[in-house]
Amino acid sequence: MNSATKVSERLIKKYPNRRLYDTQTSSYITLTDVKQLVLDNEAFAVVDAKNGDDLTRSILLQIILEEESHGAPMFSSAALSQIIRYYGHAMQGMMGSYLEKNIQTFIDIQNKLSENSKGFIEGKPFSPEMWTQFMNVQGPMMQGMMSNYIEQSKSLFLQMQEQMQSQSKNLFGAFPFIPPEPPKK
């Protein structure tokens, strides 16, 4: 994080009593308020008031935990278990990058849908019911966009696989490989 980024970010301090203090509004806030900052696309950083450690990721994970605990969860237990298995695994970094790229691709698709829907209802934001109607009308276009998404995801996975093979060759290339002799009868 450079100094220009720090200046534009909203600073939130977390105190030992687990309270969050917004330095911009000079008031205490809740996780719900932090969630609203995320929804509003507002840049912020959460730091430990005592030692200045960056706690932003920890707070974002708390918000995700609360969201997953209430209502309809986004992740299945199987998906969460699989993510946990990647921690400490050689592919941890690649998996994180893969997930980020897929999420960005999905966001791009969503933005394109929003852009295509402008003027559909004279600039009014869509309600869930309106989105349902729009999606029913836009079925073929959505199908094409999802096909592109799947192709991009497949391409990213293949790139990740090629990187792993290349890294394996580089790592083990120095060792001579002699295939084992078949057992004698």
Tab-separated table of C-alpha atoms in Angstrom:
chain	number	residue	atom	x	y	z
A	1	MET	CA	0.000	0.000	0.000
A	2	ASN	CA	1.562	3.308	-0.997
A	3	SER	CA	1.027	6.637	0.751
A	4	ALA	CA	-1.392	7.927	-1.939
A	5	THR	CA	-3.618	4.910	-1.351
A	6	LYS	CA	-3.501	5.385	2.402
A	7	VAL	CA	-4.652	9.004	2.097
A	8	SER	CA	-7.738	8.090	0.030
A	9	GLU	CA	-8.695	5.158	2.240
A	10	ARG	CA	-11.073	5.538	5.119
A	11	LEU	CA	-9.269	4.525	8.302
A	12	ILE	CA	-11.056	2.364	10.842
A	13	LYS	CA	-9.339	1.510	14.097
A	14	LYS	CA	-10.121	-1.638	16.029
A	15	TYR	CA	-9.675	-1.363	19.775
A	16	PRO	CA	-8.923	-4.176	22.244
A	17	ASN	CA	-12.548	-4.095	23.389
A	18	ARG	CA	-13.391	-5.237	19.802
A	19	ARG	CA	-15.037	-1.920	18.925
A	20	LEU	CA	-14.461	-0.310	15.554
A	21	TYR	CA	-13.816	3.429	15.342
A	22	ASP	CA	-14.276	5.298	12.046
A	23	THR	CA	-11.742	8.133	12.030
A	24	GLN	CA	-13.572	9.912	9.194
A	25	THR	CA	-16.870	10.256	11.074
A	26	SER	CA	-15.280	10.219	14.550
A	27	SER	CA	-17.722	7.591	15.727
A	28	TYR	CA	-17.910	3.937	16.620
A	29	ILE	CA	-19.308	1.661	13.924
A	30	THR	CA	-20.447	-1.951	13.630
A	31	LEU	CA	-19.653	-4.763	11.206
A	32	THR	CA	-22.915	-3.878	9.471
A	33	ASP	CA	-21.520	-0.386	8.827
A	34	VAL	CA	-18.296	-1.877	7.452
A	35	LYS	CA	-20.377	-4.149	5.208
A	36	GLN	CA	-22.155	-1.041	3.905
A	37	LEU	CA	-18.765	0.517	3.070
A	38	VAL	CA	-17.998	-2.590	1.004
A	39	LEU	CA	-21.380	-2.419	-0.730
A	40	ASP	CA	-20.781	1.275	-1.460
A	41	ASN	CA	-17.356	0.440	-2.980
A	42	GLU	CA	-15.684	2.744	-0.482
A	43	ALA	CA	-11.973	2.147	0.091
A	44	PHE	CA	-11.110	1.536	3.727
A	45	ALA	CA	-8.538	-0.105	5.941
A	46	VAL	CA	-9.023	-1.558	9.404
A	47	VAL	CA	-5.993	-1.347	11.676
A	48	ASP	CA	-5.297	-2.432	15.218
A	49	ALA	CA	-5.443	0.750	17.307
A	50	LYS	CA	-2.681	-0.490	19.583
A	51	ASN	CA	0.019	-1.689	17.169
A	52	GLY	CA	-1.174	-0.568	13.711
A	53	ASP	CA	-1.429	-4.096	12.247
A	54	ASP	CA	-3.682	-4.343	9.199
A	55	LEU	CA	-6.872	-6.209	10.178
A	56	THR	CA	-8.891	-5.512	7.019
A	57	ARG	CA	-8.908	-9.125	5.783
A	58	SER	CA	-9.878	-10.385	9.229
A	59	ILE	CA	-12.853	-8.007	9.381
A	60	LEU	CA	-13.940	-8.916	5.840
A	61	LEU	CA	-13.792	-12.616	6.789
A	62	GLN	CA	-15.961	-11.853	9.844
A	63	ILE	CA	-18.545	-10.235	7.560
A	64	ILE	CA	-18.479	-13.255	5.242
A	65	LEU	CA	-18.905	-15.563	8.255
A	66	GLU	CA	-21.960	-13.596	9.398
A	67	GLU	CA	-23.422	-13.641	5.887
A	68	GLU	CA	-22.820	-17.386	5.567
A	69	SER	CA	-24.434	-18.001	8.966
A	70	HIS	CA	-27.667	-16.201	8.086
A	71	GLY	CA	-29.989	-16.746	5.151
A	72	ALA	CA	-28.871	-18.608	2.055
A	73	PRO	CA	-25.134	-19.349	2.158
A	74	MET	CA	-23.049	-18.753	-0.949
A	75	PHE	CA	-20.627	-21.613	-0.261
A	76	SER	CA	-21.551	-25.242	0.325
A	77	SER	CA	-19.790	-27.206	3.060
A	78	ALA	CA	-18.027	-29.193	0.335
A	79	ALA	CA	-16.722	-26.000	-1.320
A	80	LEU	CA	-15.500	-24.598	2.008
A	81	SER	CA	-13.820	-27.913	2.834
A	82	GLN	CA	-12.057	-27.891	-0.525
A	83	ILE	CA	-10.845	-24.312	-0.006
A	84	ILE	CA	-9.482	-25.263	3.430
A	85	ARG	CA	-7.601	-28.196	1.882
A	86	TYR	CA	-5.677	-25.781	-0.334
A	87	TYR	CA	-4.150	-23.934	2.638
A	88	GLY	CA	-0.549	-25.054	2.984
A	89	HIS	CA	-0.807	-26.913	-0.322
A	90	ALA	CA	1.673	-26.188	-3.107
A	91	MET	CA	-1.199	-24.817	-5.218
A	92	GLN	CA	-2.470	-22.361	-2.586
A	93	GLY	CA	-1.215	-19.269	-4.420
A	94	MET	CA	-2.444	-20.470	-7.782
A	95	MET	CA	-5.870	-21.370	-6.393
A	96	GLY	CA	-6.256	-17.917	-4.864
A	97	SER	CA	-5.360	-16.320	-8.182
A	98	TYR	CA	-7.721	-18.672	-10.033
A	99	LEU	CA	-10.636	-17.812	-7.725
A	100	GLU	CA	-9.917	-14.061	-7.981
A	101	LYS	CA	-9.844	-14.181	-11.787
A	102	ASN	CA	-13.102	-16.151	-11.890
A	103	ILE	CA	-14.813	-13.723	-9.552
A	104	GLN	CA	-13.574	-10.796	-11.666
A	105	THR	CA	-14.895	-12.487	-14.818
A	106	PHE	CA	-18.266	-12.988	-13.127
A	107	ILE	CA	-18.289	-9.293	-12.079
A	108	ASP	CA	-17.507	-8.302	-15.673
A	109	ILE	CA	-20.471	-10.373	-16.875
A	110	GLN	CA	-22.710	-8.758	-14.262
A	111	ASN	CA	-21.515	-5.269	-15.270
A	112	LYS	CA	-22.174	-6.050	-18.932
A	113	LEU	CA	-25.695	-7.194	-18.072
A	114	SER	CA	-26.269	-3.992	-16.099
A	115	GLU	CA	-24.918	-1.926	-18.969
A	116	ASN	CA	-27.154	-3.725	-21.470
A	117	SER	CA	-30.169	-3.158	-19.235
A	118	LYS	CA	-29.716	0.642	-19.001
A	119	GLY	CA	-32.563	2.468	-20.604
A	120	PHE	CA	-34.685	-0.659	-20.224
A	121	ILE	CA	-36.681	1.067	-17.500
A	122	GLU	CA	-35.690	4.719	-17.878
A	123	GLY	CA	-32.692	4.568	-15.564
A	124	LYS	CA	-34.529	3.115	-12.552
A	125	PRO	CA	-32.652	0.475	-10.561
A	126	PHE	CA	-33.856	-3.086	-11.026
A	127	SER	CA	-35.835	-4.837	-8.314
A	128	PRO	CA	-35.348	-8.616	-7.911
A	129	GLU	CA	-38.600	-9.178	-9.818
A	130	MET	CA	-37.435	-6.946	-12.666
A	131	TRP	CA	-34.124	-8.852	-12.822
A	132	THR	CA	-36.079	-12.112	-13.080
A	133	GLN	CA	-38.085	-10.749	-15.999
A	134	PHE	CA	-34.963	-9.343	-17.645
A	135	MET	CA	-33.108	-12.647	-17.261
A	136	ASN	CA	-36.019	-14.572	-18.779
A	137	VAL	CA	-36.000	-12.271	-21.808
A	138	GLN	CA	-32.210	-12.301	-22.076
A	139	GLY	CA	-31.829	-16.108	-21.892
A	140	PRO	CA	-29.862	-16.632	-25.131
A	141	MET	CA	-27.511	-13.726	-24.398
A	142	MET	CA	-26.972	-14.979	-20.853
A	143	GLN	CA	-26.277	-18.460	-22.179
A	144	GLY	CA	-23.595	-17.055	-24.481
A	145	MET	CA	-22.019	-15.013	-21.701
A	146	MET	CA	-21.956	-18.027	-19.369
A	147	SER	CA	-20.377	-20.116	-22.138
A	148	ASN	CA	-17.665	-17.467	-22.444
A	149	TYR	CA	-17.247	-17.517	-18.666
A	150	ILE	CA	-16.857	-21.289	-18.661
A	151	GLU	CA	-14.335	-21.107	-21.509
A	152	GLN	CA	-12.327	-18.444	-19.663
A	153	SER	CA	-12.447	-20.514	-16.487
A	154	LYS	CA	-11.286	-23.592	-18.393
A	155	SER	CA	-8.501	-21.555	-19.997
A	156	LEU	CA	-7.368	-20.238	-16.600
A	157	PHE	CA	-7.336	-23.761	-15.200
A	158	LEU	CA	-5.297	-25.052	-18.145
A	159	GLN	CA	-2.824	-22.162	-17.715
A	160	MET	CA	-2.525	-23.016	-14.033
A	161	GLN	CA	-1.932	-26.680	-14.918
A	162	GLU	CA	0.755	-25.735	-17.469
A	163	GLN	CA	2.468	-23.512	-14.887
A	164	MET	CA	2.535	-26.402	-12.429
A	165	GLN	CA	3.987	-28.760	-15.029
A	166	SER	CA	6.621	-26.198	-15.971
A	167	GLN	CA	7.528	-25.599	-12.331
A	168	SER	CA	7.730	-29.347	-11.736
A	169	LYS	CA	10.044	-29.789	-14.735
A	170	ASN	CA	12.249	-26.951	-13.492
A	171	LEU	CA	12.303	-28.358	-9.979
A	172	PHE	CA	12.919	-31.978	-10.868
A	173	GLY	CA	14.734	-31.486	-14.193
A	174	ALA	CA	18.130	-31.646	-12.504
A	175	PHE	CA	17.453	-35.164	-11.229
A	176	PRO	CA	18.083	-37.998	-13.663
A	177	PHE	CA	15.018	-40.118	-14.098
A	178	ILE	CA	15.619	-43.771	-14.753
A	179	PRO	CA	12.484	-45.806	-15.175
A	180	PRO	CA	12.366	-48.891	-12.968
A	181	GLU	CA	13.118	-52.214	-14.583
A	182	PRO	CA	10.152	-54.524	-14.908
A	183	PRO	CA	10.178	-57.380	-12.403
A	184	LYS	CA	11.810	-60.568	-13.666
A	185	LYS	CA	9.736	-63.697	-13.787
